[in-house]
Short mmCIF file of N, CA, C and O in Angstrom, two decimals:
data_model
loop_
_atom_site.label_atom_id
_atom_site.label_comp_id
_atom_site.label_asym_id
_atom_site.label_seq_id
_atom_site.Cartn_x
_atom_site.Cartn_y
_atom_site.Cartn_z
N UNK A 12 -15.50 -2.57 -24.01
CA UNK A 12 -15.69 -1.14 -23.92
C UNK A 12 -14.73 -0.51 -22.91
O UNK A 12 -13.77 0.13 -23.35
N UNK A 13 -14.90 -0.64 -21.59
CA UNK A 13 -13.98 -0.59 -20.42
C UNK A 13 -12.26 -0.62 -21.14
O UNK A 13 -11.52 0.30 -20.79
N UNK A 14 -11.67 -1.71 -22.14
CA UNK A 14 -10.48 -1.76 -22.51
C UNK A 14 -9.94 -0.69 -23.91
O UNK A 14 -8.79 -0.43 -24.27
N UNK A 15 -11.64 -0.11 -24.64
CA UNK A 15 -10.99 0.73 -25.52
C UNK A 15 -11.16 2.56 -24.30
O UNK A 15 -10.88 3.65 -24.80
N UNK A 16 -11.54 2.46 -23.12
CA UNK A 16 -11.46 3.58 -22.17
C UNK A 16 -10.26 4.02 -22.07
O UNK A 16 -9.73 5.06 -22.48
N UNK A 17 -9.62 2.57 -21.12
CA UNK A 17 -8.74 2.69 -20.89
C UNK A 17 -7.20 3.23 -21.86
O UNK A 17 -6.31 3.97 -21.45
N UNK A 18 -7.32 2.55 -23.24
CA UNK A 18 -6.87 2.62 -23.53
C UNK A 18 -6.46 4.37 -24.29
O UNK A 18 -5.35 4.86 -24.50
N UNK A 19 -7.82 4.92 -24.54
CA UNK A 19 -7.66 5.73 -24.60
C UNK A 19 -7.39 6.83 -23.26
O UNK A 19 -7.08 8.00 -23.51
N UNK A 20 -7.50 6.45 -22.13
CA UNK A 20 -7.39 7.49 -20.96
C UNK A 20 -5.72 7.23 -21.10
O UNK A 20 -5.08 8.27 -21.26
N UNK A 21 -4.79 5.76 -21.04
CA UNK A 21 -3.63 6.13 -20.87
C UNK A 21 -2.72 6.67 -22.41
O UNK A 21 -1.52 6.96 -22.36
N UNK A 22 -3.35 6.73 -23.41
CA UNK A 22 -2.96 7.64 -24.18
C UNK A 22 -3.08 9.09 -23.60
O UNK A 22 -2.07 9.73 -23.30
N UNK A 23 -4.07 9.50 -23.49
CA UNK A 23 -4.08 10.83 -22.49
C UNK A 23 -2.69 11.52 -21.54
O UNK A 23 -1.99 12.54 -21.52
N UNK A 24 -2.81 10.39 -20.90
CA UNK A 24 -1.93 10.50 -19.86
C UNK A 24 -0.48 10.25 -20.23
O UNK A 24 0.28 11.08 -19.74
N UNK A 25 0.00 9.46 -20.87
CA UNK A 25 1.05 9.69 -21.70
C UNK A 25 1.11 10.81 -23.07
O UNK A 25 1.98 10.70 -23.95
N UNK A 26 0.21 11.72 -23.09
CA UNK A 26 0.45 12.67 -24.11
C UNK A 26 0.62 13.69 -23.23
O UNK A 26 1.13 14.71 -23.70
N UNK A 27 0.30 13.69 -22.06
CA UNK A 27 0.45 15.09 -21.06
C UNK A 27 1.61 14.53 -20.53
O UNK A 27 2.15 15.45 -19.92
N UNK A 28 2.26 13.56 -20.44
CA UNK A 28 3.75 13.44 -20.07
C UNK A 28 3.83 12.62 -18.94
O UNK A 28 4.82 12.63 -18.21
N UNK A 29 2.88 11.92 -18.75
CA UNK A 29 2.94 10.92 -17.25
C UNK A 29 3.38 9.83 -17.96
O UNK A 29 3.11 9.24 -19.00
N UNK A 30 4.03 9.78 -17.19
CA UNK A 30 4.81 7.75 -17.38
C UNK A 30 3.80 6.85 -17.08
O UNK A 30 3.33 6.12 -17.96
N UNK A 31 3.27 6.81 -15.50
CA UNK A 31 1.79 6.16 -15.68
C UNK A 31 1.70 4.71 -15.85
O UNK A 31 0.67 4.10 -16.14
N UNK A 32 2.90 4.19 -15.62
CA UNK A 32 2.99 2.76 -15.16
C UNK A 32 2.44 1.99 -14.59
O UNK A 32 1.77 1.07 -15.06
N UNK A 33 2.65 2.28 -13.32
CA UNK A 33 1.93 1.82 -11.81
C UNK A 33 0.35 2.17 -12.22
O UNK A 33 -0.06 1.59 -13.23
N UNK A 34 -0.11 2.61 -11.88
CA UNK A 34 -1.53 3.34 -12.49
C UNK A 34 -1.89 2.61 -13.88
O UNK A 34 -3.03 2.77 -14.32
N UNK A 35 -1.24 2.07 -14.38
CA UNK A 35 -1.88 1.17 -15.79
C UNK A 35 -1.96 -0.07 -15.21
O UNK A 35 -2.92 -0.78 -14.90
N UNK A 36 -1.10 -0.17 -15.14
CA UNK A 36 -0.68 -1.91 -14.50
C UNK A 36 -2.22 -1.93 -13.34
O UNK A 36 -2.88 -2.96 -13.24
N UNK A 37 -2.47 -1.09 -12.83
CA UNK A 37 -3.73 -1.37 -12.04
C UNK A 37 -4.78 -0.96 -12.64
O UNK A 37 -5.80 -1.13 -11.97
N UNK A 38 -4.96 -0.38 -13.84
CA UNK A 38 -6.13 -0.05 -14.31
C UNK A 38 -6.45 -1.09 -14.94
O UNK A 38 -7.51 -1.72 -14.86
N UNK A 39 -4.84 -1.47 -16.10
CA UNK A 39 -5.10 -2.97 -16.40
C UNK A 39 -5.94 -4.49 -15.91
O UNK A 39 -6.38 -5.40 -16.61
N UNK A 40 -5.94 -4.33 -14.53
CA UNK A 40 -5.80 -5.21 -13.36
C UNK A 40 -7.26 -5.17 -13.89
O UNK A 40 -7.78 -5.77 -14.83
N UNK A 41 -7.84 -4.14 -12.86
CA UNK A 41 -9.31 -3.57 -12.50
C UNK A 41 -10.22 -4.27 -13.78
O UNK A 41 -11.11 -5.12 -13.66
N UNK A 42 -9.63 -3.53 -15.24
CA UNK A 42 -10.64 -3.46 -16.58
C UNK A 42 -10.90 -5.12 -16.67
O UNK A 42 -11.99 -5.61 -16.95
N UNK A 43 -9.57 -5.96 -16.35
CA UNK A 43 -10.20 -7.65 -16.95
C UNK A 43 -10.75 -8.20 -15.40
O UNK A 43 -11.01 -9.40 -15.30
N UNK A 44 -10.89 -7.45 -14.41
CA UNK A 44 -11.44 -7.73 -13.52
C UNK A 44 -13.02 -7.52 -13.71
O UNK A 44 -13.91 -8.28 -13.33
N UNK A 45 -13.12 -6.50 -14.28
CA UNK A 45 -14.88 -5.95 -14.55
C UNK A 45 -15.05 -6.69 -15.89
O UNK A 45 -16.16 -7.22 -15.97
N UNK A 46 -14.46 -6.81 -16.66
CA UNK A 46 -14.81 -7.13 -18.11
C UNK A 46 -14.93 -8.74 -17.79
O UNK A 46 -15.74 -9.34 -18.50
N UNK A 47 -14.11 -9.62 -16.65
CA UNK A 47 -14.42 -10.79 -16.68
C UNK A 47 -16.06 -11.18 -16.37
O UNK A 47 -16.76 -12.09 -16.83
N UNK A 48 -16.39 -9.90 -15.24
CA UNK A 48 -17.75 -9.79 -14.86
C UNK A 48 -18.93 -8.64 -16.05
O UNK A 48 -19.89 -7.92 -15.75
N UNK A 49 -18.37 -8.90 -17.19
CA UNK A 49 -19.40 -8.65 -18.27
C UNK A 49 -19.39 -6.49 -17.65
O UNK A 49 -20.37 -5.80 -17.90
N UNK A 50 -18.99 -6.30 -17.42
CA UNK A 50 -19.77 -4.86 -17.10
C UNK A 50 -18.64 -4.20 -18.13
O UNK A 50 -17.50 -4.53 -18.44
N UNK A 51 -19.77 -2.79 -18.63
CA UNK A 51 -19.08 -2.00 -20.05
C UNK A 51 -18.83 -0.97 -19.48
O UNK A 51 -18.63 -0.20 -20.43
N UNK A 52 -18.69 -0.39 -18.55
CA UNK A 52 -19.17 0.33 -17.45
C UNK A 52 -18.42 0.12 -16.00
O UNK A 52 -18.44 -0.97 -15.42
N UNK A 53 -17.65 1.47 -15.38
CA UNK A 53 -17.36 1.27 -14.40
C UNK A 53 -18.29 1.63 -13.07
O UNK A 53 -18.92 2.67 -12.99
N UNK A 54 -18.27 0.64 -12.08
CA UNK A 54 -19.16 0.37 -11.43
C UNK A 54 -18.68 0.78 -9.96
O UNK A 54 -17.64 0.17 -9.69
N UNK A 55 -18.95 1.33 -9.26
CA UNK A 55 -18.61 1.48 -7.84
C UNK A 55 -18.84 0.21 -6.88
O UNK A 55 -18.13 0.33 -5.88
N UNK A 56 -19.45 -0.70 -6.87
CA UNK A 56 -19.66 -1.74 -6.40
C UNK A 56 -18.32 -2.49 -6.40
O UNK A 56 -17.72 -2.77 -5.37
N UNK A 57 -17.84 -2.82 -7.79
CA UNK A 57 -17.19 -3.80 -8.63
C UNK A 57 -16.03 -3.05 -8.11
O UNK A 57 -15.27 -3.80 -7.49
N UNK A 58 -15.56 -1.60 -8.18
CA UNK A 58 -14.24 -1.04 -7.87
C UNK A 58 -14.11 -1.46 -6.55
O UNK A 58 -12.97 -1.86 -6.30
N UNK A 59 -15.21 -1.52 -5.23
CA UNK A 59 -14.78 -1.77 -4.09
C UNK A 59 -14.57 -3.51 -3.78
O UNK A 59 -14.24 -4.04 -2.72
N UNK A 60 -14.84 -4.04 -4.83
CA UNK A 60 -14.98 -5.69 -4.35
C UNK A 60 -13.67 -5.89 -4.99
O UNK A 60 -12.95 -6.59 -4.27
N UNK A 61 -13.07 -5.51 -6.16
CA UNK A 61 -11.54 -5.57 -6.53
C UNK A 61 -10.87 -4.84 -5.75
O UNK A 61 -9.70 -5.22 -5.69
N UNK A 62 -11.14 -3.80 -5.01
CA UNK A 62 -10.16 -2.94 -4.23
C UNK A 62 -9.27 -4.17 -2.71
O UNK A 62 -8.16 -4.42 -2.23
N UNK A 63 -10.76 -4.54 -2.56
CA UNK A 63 -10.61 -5.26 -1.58
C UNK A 63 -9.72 -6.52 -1.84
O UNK A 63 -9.52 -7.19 -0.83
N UNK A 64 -9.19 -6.95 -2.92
CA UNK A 64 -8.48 -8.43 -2.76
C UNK A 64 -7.40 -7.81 -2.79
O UNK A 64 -6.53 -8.63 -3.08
N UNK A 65 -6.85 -6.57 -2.62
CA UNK A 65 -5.32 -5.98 -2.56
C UNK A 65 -4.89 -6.66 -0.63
O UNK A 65 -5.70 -6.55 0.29
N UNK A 66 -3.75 -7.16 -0.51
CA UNK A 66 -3.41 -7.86 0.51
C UNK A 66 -2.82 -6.30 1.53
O UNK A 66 -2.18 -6.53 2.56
N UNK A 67 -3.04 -5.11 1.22
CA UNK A 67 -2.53 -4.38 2.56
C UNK A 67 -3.45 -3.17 2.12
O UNK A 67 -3.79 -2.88 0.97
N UNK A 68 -3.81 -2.43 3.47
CA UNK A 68 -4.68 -1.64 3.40
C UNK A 68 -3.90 -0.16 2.29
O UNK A 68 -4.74 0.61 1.81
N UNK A 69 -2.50 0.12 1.98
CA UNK A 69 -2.30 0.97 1.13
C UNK A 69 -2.31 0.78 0.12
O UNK A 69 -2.33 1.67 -0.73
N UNK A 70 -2.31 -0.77 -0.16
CA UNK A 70 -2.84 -1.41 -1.80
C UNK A 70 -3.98 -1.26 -2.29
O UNK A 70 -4.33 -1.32 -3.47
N UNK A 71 -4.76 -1.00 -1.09
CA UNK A 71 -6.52 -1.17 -1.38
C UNK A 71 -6.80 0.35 -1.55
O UNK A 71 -7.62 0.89 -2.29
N UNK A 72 -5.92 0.91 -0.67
CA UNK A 72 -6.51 2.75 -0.61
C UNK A 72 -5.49 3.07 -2.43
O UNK A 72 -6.18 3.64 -3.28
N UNK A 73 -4.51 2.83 -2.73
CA UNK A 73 -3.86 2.76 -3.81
C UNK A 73 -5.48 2.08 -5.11
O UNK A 73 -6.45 2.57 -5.68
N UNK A 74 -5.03 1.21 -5.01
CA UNK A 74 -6.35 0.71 -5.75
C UNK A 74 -7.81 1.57 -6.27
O UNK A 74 -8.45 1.71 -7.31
N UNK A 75 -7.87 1.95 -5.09
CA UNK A 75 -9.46 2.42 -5.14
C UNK A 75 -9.36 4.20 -5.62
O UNK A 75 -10.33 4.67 -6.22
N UNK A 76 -8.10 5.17 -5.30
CA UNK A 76 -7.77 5.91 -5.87
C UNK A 76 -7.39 5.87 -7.03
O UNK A 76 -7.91 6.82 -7.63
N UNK A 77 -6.68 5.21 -7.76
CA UNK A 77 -6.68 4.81 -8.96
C UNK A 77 -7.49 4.93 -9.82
O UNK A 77 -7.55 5.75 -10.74
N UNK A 78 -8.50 3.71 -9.43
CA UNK A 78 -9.87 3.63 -10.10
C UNK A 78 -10.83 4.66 -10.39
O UNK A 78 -11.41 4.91 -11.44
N UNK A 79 -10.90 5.31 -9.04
CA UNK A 79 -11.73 6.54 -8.92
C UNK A 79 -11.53 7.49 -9.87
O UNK A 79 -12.45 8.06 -10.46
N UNK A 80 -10.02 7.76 -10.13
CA UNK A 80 -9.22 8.94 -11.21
C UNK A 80 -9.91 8.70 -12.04
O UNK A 80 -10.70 9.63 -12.19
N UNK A 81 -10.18 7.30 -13.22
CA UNK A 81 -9.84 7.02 -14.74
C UNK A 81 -11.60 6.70 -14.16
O UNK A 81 -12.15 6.94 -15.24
N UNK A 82 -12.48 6.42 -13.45
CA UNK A 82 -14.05 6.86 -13.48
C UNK A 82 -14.20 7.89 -13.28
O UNK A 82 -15.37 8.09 -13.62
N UNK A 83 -13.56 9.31 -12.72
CA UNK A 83 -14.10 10.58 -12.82
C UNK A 83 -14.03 10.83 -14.33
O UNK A 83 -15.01 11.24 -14.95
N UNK A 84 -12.79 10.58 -14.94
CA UNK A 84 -12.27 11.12 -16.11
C UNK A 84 -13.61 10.77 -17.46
O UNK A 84 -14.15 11.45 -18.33
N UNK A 85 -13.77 8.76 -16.81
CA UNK A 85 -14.86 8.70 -17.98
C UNK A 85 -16.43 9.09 -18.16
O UNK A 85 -17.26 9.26 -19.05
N UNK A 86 -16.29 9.15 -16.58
CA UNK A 86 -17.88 10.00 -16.34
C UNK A 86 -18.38 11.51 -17.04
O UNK A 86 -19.53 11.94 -17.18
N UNK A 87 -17.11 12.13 -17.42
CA UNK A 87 -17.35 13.35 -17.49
C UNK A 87 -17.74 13.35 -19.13
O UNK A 87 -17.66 14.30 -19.92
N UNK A 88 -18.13 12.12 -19.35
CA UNK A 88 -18.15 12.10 -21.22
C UNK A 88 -19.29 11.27 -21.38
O UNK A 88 -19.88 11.14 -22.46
N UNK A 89 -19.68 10.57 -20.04
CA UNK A 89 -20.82 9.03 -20.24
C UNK A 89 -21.46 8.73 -19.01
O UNK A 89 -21.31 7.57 -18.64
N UNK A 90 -22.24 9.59 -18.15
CA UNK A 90 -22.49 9.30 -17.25
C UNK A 90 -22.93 7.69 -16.65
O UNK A 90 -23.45 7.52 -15.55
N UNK A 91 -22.70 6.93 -17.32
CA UNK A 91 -22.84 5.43 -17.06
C UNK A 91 -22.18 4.90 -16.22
O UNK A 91 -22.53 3.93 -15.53
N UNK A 92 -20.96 5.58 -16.18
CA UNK A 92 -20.02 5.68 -15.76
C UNK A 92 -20.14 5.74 -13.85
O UNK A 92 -20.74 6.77 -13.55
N UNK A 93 -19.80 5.07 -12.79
CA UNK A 93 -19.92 5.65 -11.74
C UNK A 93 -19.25 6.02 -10.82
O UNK A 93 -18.80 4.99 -10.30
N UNK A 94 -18.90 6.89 -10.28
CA UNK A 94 -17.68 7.03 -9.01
C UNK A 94 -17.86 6.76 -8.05
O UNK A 94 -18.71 7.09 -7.21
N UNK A 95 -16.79 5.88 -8.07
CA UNK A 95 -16.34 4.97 -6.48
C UNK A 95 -16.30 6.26 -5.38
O UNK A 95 -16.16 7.41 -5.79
N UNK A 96 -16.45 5.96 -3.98
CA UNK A 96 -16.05 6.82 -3.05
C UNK A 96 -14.45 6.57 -2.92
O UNK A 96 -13.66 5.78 -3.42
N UNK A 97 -14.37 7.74 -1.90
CA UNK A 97 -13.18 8.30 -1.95
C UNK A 97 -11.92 7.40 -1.53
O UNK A 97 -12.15 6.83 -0.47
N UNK A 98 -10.98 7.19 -1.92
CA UNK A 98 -9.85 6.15 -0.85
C UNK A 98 -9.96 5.62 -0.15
O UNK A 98 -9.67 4.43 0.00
N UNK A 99 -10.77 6.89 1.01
CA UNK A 99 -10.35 6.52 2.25
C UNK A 99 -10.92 5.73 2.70
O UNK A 99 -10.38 5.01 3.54
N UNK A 100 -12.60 5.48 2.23
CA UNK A 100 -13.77 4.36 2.03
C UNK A 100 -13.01 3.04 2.95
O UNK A 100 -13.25 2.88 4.14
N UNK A 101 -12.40 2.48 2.44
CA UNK A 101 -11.97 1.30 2.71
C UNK A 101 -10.89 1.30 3.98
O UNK A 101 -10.18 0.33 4.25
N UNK A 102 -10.90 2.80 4.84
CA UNK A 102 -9.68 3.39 6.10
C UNK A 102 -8.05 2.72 5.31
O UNK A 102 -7.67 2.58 4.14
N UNK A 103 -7.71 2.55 6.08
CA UNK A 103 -6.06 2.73 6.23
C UNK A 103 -5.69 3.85 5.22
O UNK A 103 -5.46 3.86 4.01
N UNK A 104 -5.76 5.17 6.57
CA UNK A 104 -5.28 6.39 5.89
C UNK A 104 -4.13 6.82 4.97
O UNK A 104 -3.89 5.98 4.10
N UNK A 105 -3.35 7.91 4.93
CA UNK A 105 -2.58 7.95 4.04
C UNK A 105 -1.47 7.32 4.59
O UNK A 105 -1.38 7.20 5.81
N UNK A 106 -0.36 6.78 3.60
CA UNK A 106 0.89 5.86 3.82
C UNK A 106 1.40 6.99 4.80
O UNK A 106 1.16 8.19 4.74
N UNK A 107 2.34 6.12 5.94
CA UNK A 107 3.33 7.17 6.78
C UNK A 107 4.50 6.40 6.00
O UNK A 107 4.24 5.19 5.98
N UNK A 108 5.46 6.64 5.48
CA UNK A 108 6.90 6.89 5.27
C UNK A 108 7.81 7.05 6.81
O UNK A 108 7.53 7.99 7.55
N UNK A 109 8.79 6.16 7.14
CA UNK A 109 9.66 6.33 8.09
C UNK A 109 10.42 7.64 7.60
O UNK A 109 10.72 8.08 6.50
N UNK A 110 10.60 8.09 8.98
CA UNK A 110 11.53 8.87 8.99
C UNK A 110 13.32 8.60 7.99
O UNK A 110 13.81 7.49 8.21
N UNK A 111 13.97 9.31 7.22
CA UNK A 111 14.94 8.70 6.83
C UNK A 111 16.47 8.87 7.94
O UNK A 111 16.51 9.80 8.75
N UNK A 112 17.32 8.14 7.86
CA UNK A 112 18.01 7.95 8.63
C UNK A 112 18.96 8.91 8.03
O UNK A 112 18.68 8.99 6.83
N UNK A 113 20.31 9.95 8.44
CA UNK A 113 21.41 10.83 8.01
C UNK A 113 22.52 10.00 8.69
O UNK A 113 22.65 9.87 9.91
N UNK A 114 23.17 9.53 7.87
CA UNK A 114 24.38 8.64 8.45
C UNK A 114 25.40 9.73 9.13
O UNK A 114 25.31 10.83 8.59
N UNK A 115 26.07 9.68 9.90
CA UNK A 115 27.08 10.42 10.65
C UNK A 115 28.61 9.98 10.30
O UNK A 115 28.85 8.85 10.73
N UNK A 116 29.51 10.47 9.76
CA UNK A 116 30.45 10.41 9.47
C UNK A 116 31.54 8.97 10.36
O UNK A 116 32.54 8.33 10.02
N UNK A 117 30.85 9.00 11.30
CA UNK A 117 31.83 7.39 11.62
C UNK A 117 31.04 6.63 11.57
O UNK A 117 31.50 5.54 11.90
N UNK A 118 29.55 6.57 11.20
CA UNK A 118 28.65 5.78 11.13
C UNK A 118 29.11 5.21 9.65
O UNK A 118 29.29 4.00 9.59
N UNK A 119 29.33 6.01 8.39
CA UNK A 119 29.69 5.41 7.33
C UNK A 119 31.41 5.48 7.09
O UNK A 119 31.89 5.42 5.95
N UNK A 120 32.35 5.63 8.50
CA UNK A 120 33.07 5.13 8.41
C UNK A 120 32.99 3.60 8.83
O UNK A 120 33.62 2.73 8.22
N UNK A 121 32.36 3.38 9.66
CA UNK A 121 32.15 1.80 10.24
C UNK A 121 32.09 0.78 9.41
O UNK A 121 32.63 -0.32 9.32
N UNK A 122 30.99 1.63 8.58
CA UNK A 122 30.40 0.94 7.58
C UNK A 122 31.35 0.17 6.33
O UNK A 122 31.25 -0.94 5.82
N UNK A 123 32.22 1.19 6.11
CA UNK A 123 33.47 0.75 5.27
C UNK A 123 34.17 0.02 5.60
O UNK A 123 35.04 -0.57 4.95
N UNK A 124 33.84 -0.08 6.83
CA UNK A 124 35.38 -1.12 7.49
C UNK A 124 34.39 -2.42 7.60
O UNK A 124 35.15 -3.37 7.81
N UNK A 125 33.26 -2.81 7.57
CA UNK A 125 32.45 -3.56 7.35
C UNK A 125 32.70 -4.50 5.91
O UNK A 125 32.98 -5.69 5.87
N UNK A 126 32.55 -3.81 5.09
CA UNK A 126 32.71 -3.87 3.89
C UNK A 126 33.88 -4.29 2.92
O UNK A 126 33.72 -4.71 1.78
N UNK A 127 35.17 -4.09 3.61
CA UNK A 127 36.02 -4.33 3.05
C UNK A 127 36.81 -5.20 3.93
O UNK A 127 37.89 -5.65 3.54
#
């Protein structure tokens, strides 16, 4: 059940124009994760015990947002359906991104002379 959801949520999402890769590939993940554990039905329990084997806390907050999306979406048709709490549930807040670096004109001259 969980795999004809899915399948229909990323039709969805590829008919409104999302590429939706990343986000399958983990929904993918999630559905034979619950379906190995028999449930037809997404479960808030089950989303936080798979969230949790992600090895870094933005995998797990990644994860569990994910999940949450494609259970709001199916709840709103099957209340069986249950929503996980929010991301942040599991802390490690939102990703920080480094600052990016602006190379300086003898900085990527250096660089050339490096190079060649």
């Amino acid at each position: 059940m969980l795999s004809q959801d899915l399948a229909r949520y990323v039709d969805l999402k590829h008919r409104l124009g999302f590429k939706f890769r990343v986000q399958h590939t983990l929904l993918k993940s999630f559905v034979a994760f619950a379906e190995r554990h028999d449930d037809r039905h997404v479960q808030a329990a089950r989303v936080l015990e798979w969230a949790r084997l992600a090895p870094s806390p933005q995998q797990r907050r990644n994860r569990l947002l994910t999940v949450r999306r494609f259970a709001l979406a199916l709840s709103a048709k099957d209340r069986r359906h249950e929503i996980p709490p929010p991301a942040d549930a599991l802390g490690g807040g939102l990703f920080e991104r480094r600052l990016p670096h602006i190379y300086a004109a003898d900085e990527i001259a250096a660089l050339g002379s490096v190079l060649n």
